[in-house]
PDB file of C-alpha atoms in Angstrom:
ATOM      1  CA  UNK A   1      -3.707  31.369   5.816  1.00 74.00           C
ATOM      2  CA  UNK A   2      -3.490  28.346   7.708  1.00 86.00           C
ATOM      3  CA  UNK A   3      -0.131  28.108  10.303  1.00 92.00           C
ATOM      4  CA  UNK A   4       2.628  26.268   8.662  1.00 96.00           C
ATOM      5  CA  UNK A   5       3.804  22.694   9.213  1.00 96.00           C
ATOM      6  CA  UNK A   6       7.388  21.987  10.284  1.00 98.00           C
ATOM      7  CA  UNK A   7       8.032  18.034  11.089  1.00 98.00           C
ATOM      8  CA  UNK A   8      10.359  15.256  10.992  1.00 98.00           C
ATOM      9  CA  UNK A   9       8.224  13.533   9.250  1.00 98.00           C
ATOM     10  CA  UNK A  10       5.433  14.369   7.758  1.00 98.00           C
ATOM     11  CA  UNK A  11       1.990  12.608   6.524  1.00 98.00           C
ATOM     12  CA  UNK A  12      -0.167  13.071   3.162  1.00 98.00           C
ATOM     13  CA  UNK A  13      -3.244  10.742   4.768  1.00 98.00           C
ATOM     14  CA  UNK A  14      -3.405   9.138   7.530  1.00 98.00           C
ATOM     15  CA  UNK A  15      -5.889   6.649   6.894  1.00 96.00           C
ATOM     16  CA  UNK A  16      -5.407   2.860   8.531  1.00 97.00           C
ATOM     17  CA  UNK A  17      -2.287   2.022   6.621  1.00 98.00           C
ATOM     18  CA  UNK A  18      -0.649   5.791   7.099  1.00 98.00           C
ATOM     19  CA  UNK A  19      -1.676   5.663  10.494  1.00 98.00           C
ATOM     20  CA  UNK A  20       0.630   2.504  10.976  1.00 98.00           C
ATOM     21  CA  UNK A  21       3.444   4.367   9.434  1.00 98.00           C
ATOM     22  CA  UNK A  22       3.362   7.161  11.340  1.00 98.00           C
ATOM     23  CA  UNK A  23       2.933   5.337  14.570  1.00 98.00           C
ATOM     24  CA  UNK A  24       6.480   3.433  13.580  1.00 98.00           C
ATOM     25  CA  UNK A  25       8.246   6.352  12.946  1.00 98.00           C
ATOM     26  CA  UNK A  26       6.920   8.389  16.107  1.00 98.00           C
ATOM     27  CA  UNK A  27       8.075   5.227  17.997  1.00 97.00           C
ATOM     28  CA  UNK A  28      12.094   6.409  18.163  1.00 91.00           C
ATOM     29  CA  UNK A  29      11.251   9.864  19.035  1.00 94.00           C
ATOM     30  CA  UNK A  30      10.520  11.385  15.182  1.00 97.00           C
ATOM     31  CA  UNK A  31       8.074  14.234  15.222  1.00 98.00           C
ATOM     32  CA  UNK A  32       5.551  13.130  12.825  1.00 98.00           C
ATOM     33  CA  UNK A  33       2.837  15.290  11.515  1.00 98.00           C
ATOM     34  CA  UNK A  34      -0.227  14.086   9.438  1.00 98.00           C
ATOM     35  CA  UNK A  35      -2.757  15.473   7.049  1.00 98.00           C
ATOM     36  CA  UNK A  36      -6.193  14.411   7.034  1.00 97.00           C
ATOM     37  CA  UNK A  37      -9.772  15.857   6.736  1.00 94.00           C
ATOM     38  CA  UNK A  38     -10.863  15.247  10.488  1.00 95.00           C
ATOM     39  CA  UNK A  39      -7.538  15.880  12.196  1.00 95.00           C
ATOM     40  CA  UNK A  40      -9.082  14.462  15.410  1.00 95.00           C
ATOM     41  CA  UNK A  41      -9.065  11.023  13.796  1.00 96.00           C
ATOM     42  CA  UNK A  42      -5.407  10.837  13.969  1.00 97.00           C
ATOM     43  CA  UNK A  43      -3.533   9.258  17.068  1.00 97.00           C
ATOM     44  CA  UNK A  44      -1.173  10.475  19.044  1.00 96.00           C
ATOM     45  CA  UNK A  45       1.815  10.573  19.072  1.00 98.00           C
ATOM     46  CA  UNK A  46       1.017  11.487  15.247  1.00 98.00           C
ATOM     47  CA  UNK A  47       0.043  15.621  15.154  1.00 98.00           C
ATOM     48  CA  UNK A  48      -2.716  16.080  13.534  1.00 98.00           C
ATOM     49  CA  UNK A  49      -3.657  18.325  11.185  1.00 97.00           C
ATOM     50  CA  UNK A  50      -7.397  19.671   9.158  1.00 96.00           C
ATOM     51  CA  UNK A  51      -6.687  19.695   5.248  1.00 96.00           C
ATOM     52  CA  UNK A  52      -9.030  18.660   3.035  1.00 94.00           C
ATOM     53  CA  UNK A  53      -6.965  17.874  -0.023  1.00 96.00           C
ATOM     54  CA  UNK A  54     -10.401  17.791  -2.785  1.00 93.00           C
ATOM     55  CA  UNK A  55     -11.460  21.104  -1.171  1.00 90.00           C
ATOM     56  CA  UNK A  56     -10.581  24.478  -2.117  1.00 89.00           C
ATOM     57  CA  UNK A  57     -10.110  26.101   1.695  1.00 91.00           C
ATOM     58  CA  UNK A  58      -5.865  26.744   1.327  1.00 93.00           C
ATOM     59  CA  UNK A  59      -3.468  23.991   2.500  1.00 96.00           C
ATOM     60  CA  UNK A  60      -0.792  25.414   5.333  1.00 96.00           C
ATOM     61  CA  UNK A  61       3.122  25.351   4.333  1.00 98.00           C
ATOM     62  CA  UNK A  62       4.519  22.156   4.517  1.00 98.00           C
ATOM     63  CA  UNK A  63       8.173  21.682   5.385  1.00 98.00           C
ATOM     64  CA  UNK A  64       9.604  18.061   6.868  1.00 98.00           C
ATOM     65  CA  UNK A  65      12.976  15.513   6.080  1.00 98.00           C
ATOM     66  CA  UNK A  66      10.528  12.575   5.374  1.00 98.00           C
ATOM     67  CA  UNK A  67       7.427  12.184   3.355  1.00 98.00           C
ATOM     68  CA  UNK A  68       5.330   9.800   3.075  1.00 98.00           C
ATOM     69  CA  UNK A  69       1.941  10.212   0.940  1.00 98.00           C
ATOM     70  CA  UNK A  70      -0.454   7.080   1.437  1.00 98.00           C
ATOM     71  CA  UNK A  71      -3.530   8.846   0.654  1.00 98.00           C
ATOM     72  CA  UNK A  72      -7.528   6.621   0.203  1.00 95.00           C
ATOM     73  CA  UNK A  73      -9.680   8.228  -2.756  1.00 94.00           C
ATOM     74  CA  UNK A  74     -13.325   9.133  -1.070  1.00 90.00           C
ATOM     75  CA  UNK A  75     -15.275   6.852  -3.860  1.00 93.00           C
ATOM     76  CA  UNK A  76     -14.178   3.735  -6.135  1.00 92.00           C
ATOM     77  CA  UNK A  77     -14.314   5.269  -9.655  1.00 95.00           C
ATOM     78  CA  UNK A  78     -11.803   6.814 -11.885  1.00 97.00           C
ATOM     79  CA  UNK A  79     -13.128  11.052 -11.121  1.00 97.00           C
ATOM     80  CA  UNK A  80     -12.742   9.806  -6.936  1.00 96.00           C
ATOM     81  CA  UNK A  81      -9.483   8.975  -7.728  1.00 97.00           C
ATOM     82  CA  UNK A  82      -8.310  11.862  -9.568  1.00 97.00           C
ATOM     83  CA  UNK A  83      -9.870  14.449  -7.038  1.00 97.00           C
ATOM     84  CA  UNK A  84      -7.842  12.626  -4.584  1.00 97.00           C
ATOM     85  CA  UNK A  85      -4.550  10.524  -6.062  1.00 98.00           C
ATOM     86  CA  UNK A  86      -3.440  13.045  -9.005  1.00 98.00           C
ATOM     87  CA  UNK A  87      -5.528  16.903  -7.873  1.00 97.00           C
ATOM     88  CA  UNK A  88      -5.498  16.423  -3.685  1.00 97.00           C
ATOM     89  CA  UNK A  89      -1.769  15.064  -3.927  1.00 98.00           C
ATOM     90  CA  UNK A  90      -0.922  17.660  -6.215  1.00 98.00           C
ATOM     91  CA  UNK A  91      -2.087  20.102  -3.717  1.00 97.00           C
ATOM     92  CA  UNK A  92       0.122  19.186  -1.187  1.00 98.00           C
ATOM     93  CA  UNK A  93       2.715  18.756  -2.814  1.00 98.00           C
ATOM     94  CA  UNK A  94       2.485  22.479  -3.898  1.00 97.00           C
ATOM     95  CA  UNK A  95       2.383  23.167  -0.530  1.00 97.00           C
ATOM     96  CA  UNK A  96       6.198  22.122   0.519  1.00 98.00           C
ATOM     97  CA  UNK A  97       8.170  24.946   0.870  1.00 97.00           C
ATOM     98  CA  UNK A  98      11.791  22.627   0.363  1.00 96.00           C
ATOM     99  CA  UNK A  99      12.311  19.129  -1.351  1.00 95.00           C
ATOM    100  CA  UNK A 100      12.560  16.366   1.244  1.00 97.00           C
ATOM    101  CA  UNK A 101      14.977  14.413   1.916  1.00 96.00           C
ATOM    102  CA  UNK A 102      13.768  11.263   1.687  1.00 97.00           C
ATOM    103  CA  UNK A 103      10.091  10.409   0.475  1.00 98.00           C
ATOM    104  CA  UNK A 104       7.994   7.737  -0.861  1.00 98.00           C
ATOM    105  CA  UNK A 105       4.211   7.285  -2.247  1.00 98.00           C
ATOM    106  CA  UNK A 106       1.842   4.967  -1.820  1.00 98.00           C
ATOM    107  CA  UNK A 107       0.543   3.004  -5.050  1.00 98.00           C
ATOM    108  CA  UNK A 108      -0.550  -0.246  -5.667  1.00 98.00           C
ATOM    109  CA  UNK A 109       0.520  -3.453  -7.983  1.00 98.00           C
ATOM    110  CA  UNK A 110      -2.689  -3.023  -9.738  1.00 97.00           C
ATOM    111  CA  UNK A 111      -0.633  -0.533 -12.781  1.00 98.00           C
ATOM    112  CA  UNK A 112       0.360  -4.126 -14.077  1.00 97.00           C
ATOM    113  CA  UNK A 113      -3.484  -4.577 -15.263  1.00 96.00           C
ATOM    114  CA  UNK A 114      -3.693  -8.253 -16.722  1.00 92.00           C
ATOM    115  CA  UNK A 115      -0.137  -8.862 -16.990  1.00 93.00           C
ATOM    116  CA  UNK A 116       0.655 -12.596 -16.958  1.00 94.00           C
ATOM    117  CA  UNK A 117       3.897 -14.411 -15.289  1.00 96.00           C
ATOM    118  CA  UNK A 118       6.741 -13.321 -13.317  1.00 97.00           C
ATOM    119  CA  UNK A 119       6.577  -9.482 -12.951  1.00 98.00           C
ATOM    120  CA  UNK A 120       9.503  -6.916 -11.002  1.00 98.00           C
ATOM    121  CA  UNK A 121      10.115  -3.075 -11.316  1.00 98.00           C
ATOM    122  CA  UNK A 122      11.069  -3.456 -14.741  1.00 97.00           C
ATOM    123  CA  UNK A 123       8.115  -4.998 -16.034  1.00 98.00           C
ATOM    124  CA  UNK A 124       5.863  -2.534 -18.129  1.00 97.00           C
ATOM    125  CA  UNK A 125       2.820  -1.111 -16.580  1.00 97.00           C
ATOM    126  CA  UNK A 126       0.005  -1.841 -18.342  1.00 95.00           C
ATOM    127  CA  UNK A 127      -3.375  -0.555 -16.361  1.00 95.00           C
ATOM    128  CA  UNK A 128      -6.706  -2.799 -17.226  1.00 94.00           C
ATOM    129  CA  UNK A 129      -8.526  -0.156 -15.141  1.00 96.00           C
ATOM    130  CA  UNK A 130      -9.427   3.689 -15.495  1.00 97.00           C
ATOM    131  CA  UNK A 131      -8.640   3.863 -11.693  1.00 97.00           C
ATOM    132  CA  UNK A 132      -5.459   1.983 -11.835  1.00 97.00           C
ATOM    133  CA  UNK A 133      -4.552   4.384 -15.049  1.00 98.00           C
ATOM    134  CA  UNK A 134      -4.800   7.334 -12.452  1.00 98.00           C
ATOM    135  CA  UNK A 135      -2.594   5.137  -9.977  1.00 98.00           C
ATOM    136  CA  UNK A 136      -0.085   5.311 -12.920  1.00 98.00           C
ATOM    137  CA  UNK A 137      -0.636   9.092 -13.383  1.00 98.00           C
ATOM    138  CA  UNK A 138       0.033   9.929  -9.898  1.00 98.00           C
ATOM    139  CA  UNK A 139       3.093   8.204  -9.593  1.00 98.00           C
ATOM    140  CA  UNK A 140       4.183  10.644 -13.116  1.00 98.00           C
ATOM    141  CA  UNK A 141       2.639  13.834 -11.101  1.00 98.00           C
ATOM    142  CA  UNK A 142       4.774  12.914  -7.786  1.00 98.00           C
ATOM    143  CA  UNK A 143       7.894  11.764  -9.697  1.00 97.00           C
ATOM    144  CA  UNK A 144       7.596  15.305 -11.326  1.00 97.00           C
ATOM    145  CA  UNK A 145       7.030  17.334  -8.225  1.00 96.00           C
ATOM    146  CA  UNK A 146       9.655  15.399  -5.615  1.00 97.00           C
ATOM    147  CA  UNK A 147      12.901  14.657  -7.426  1.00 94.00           C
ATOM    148  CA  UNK A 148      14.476  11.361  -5.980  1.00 94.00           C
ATOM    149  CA  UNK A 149      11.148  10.092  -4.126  1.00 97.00           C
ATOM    150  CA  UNK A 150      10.355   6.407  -4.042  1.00 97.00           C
ATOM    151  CA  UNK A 151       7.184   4.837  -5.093  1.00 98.00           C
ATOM    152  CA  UNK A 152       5.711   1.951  -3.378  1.00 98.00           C
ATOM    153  CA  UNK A 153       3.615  -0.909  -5.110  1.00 98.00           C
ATOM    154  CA  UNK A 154       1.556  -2.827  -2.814  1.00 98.00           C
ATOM    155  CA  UNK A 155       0.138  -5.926  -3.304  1.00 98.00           C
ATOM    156  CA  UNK A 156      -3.297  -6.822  -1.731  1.00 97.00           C
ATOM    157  CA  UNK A 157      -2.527  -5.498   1.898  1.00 98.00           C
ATOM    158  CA  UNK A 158      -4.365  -8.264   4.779  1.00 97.00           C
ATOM    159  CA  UNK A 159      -4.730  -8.029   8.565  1.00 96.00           C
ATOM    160  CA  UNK A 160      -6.640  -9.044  11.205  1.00 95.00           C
ATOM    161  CA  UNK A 161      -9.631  -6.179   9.964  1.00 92.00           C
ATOM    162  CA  UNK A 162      -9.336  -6.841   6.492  1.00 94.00           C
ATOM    163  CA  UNK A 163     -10.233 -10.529   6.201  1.00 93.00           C
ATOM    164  CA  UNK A 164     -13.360 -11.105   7.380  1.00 93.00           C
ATOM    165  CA  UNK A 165     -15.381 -11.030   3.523  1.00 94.00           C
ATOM    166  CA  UNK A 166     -12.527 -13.819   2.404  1.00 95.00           C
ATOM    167  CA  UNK A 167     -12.869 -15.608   5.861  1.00 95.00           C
ATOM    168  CA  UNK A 168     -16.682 -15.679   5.184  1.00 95.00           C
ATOM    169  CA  UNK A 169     -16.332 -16.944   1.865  1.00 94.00           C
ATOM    170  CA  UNK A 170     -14.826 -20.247   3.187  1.00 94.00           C
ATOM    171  CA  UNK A 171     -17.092 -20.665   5.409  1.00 94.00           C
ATOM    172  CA  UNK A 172     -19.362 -20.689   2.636  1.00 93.00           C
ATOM    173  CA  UNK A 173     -17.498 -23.143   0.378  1.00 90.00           C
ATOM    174  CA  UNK A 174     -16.616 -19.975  -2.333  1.00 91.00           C
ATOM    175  CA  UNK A 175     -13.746 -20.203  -4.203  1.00 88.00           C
ATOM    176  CA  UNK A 176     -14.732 -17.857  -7.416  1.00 86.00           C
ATOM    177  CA  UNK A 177     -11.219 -18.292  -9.255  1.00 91.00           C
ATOM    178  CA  UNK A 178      -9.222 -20.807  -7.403  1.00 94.00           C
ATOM    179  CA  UNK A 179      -6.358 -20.856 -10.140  1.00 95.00           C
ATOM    180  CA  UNK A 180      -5.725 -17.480  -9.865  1.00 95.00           C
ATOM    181  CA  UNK A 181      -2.097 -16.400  -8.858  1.00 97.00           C
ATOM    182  CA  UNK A 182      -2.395 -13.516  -5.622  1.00 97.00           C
ATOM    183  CA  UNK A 183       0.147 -11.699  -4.335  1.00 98.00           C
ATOM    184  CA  UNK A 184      -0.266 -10.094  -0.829  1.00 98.00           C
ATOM    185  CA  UNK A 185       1.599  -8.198   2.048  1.00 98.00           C
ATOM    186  CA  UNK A 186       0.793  -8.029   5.733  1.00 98.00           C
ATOM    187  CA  UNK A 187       0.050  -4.574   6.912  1.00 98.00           C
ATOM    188  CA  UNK A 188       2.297  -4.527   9.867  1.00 98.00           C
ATOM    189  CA  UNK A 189       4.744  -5.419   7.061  1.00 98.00           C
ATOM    190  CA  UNK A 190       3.386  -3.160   4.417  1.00 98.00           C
ATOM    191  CA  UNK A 191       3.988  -0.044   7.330  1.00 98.00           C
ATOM    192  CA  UNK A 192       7.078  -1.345   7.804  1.00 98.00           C
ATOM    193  CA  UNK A 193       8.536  -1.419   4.687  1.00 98.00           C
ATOM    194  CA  UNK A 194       7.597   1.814   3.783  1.00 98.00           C
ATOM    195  CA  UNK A 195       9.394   2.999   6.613  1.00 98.00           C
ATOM    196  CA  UNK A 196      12.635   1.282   6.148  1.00 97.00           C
ATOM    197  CA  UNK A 197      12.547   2.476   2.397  1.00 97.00           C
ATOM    198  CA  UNK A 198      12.227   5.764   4.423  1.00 96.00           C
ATOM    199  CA  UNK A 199      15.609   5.526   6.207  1.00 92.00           C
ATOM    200  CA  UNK A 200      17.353   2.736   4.018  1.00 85.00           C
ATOM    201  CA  UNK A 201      20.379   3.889   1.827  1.00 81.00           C
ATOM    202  CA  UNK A 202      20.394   4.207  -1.888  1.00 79.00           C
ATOM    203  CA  UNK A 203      17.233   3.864  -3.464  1.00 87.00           C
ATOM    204  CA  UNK A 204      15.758   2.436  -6.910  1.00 96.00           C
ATOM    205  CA  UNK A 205      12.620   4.952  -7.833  1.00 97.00           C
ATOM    206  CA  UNK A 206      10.346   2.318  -7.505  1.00 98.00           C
ATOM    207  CA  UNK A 207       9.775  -1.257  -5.118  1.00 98.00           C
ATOM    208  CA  UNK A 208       6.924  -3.667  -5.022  1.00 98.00           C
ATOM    209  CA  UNK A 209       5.849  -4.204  -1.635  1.00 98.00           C
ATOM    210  CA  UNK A 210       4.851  -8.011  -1.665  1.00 98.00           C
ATOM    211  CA  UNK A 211       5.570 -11.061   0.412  1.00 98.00           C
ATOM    212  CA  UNK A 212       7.973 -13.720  -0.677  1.00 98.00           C
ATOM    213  CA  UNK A 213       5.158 -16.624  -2.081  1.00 98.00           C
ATOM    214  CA  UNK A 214       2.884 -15.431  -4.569  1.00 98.00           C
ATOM    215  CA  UNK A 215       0.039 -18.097  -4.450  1.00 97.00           C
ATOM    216  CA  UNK A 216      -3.448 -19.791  -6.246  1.00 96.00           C
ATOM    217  CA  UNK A 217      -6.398 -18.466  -4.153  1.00 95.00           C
ATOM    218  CA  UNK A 218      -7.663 -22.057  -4.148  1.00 94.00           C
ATOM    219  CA  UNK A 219      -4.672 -22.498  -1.851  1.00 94.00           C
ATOM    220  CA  UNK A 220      -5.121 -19.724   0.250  1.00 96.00           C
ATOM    221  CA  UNK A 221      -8.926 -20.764   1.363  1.00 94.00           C
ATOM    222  CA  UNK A 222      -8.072 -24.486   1.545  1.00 94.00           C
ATOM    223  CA  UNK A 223      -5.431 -23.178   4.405  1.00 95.00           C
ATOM    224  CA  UNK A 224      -7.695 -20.877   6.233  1.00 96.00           C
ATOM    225  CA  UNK A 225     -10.468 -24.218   5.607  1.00 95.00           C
ATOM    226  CA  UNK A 226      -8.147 -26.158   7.445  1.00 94.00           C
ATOM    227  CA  UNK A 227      -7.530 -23.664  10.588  1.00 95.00           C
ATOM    228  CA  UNK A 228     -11.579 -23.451  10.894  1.00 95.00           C
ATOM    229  CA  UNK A 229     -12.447 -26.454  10.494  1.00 93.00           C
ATOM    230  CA  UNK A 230     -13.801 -26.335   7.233  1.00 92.00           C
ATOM    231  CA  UNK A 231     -13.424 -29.173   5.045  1.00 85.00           C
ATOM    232  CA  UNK A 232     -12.216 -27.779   1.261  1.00 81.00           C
ATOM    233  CA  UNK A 233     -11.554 -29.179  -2.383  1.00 77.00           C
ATOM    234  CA  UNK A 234     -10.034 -26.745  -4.884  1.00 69.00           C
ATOM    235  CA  UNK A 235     -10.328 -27.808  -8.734  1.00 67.00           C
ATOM    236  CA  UNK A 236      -7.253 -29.058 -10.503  1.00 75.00           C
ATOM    237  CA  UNK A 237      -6.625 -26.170 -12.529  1.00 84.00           C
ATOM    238  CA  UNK A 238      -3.926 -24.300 -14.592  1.00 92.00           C
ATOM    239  CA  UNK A 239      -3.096 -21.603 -12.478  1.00 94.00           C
ATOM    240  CA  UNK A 240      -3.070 -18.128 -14.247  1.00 96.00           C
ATOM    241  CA  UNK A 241      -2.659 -14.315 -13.513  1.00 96.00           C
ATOM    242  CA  UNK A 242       0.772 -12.622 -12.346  1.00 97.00           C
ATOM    243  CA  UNK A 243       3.189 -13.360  -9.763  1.00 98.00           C
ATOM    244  CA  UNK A 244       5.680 -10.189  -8.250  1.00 98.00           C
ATOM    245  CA  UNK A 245       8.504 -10.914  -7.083  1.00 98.00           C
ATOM    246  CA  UNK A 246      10.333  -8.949  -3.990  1.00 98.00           C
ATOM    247  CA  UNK A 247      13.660  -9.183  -5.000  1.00 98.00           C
ATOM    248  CA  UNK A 248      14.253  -5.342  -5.435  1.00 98.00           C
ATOM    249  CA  UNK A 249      12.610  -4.764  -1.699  1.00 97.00           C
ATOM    250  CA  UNK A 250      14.411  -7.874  -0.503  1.00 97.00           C
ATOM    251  CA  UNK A 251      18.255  -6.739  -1.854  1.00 96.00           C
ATOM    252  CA  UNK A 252      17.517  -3.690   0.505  1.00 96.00           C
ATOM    253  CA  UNK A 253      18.065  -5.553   3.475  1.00 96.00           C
ATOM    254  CA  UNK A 254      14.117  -5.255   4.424  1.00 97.00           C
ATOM    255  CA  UNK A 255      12.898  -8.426   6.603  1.00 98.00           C
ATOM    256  CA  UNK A 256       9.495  -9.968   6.261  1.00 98.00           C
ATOM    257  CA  UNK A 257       7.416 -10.528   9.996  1.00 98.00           C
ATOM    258  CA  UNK A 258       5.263 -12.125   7.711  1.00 98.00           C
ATOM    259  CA  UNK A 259       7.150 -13.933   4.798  1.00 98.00           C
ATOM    260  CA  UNK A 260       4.335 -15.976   3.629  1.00 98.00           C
ATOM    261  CA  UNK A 261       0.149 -16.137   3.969  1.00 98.00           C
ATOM    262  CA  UNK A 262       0.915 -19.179   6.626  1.00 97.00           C
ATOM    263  CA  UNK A 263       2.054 -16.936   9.053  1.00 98.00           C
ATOM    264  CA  UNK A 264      -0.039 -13.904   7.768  1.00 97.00           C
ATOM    265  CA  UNK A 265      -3.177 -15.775   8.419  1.00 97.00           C
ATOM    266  CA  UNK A 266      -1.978 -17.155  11.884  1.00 96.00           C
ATOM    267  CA  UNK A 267      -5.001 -15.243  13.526  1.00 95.00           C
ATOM    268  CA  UNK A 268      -7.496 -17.388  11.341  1.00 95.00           C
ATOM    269  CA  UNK A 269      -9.168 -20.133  13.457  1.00 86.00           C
ATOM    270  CA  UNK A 270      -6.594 -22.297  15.939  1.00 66.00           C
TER     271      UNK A 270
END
């Protein structure tokens, strides 16, 4: 059997967005531990260690205060998911030897399938996907398994590394849907949030992680046309799709780096 895992904190995937986390928490001092696959891929000051969550090889003992599972399925359709989302975080799970004391999961705002208008925490899930059904399914199988643990939805998460297809698309003059409402959250803020919910004090069971101005993606390009240069037009159109709203996250006391897309998207051109 593998050696066991004792941490302050401790890591189910440590892909780019877990990686952030971890790096905020290790910042004060917290001994932070992380699963992944290739346990070299993980920074330091995060500890690193091999588990391949879809394998069968066993996982070690897993004991730490904080949990955070942010895990990234190895393929896009529904059976990638499953191995990973509901099976591999399953696994782990199994493997924690004590209930943490605080913990929170990773899903996404894309449960609310085709849902139109205002949306919040209490709005009904409605998946328009097979892979956003297994989102939904996970968050049952870690409710189950970690009494008291958080889930957070995240809008479309954007950086500096994550916009270059929508950057080349204005370039091009493409704007597919330009009525369509989006909802997004920095990923410096989208780490960040996840750790405050992390150390905050009493808890709802679930928070969307999304900035404070839903918007029409028509809007979003002609902004990022205007910082290169680019000259832009949107249609005059009804604008349709959902908007979330952060009210839950907000009434926590969590602050936004990056309120809105303006200053998300300050790395775009100027």
């Amino acid at each position: 059997m593998p050696e066991p895992v004792t941490a302050d904190a401790l890591l189910i995937g440590v892909g780019d967005l877990g990686t952030r986390i971890g790096l905020r928490l290790a910042a004060d001092g917290t001994d932070v531990a992380g699963l992944r696959r290739s346990a070299h891929l993980v920074p330091g000051p995060i500890r690193g260690v091999a588990a391949d969550l879809t394998g069968d090889a066993p996982l070690p003992a897993l004991a730490a205060d904080l949990l955070v599972v942010c895990l990234t399925a190895d393929g896009r359709d529904a059976a990638a998911y499953r191995r990973t989302y509901v099976d591999g975080m399953a696994r782990a799970l199994d493997a924690l030897t004590r209930t943490p004391e605080r913990a929170v999961l990773v899903s996404s705002t894309s449960v609310y399938g085709d849902a139109e208008g205002l949306l919040d925490e209490d709005s009904p899930p409605s998946p328009a996907r097979e892979t956003a059904a297994v989102l939904l399914e996970a968050e049952r199988v870690f409710a189950e398994r970690v009494p008291g643990g958080v889930v957070a939805r995240m809008s479309g998460i954007y950086g500096p590394e994550r916009a270059g297809r929508l950057v080349e698309q204005v370039r091009r003059g493409e704007d597919p849907d330009p009525a369509r409402w989006t909802n997004r959250i920095h990923e410096d803020d989208a780490a960040a949030a996840v750790v405050h919910l992390l150390r905050g004090g009493p808890q709802e069971p679930t928070y969307l992680v999304t900035d404070d101005e839903p918007v029409t993606a028509g809007e979003v390009r002609a902004h990022l046309g205007g910082r290169l240069g680019v000259e832009w037009a949107s249609a005059d159109a009804e604008p349709h799709g959902r908007r979330l709203s952060n009210a839950r996250l907000r009434a926590t006391g969590f602050e936004l780096a990056y309120p809105t897309f303006r200053e998300g998207y300050a790395f775009v051109g100027g």
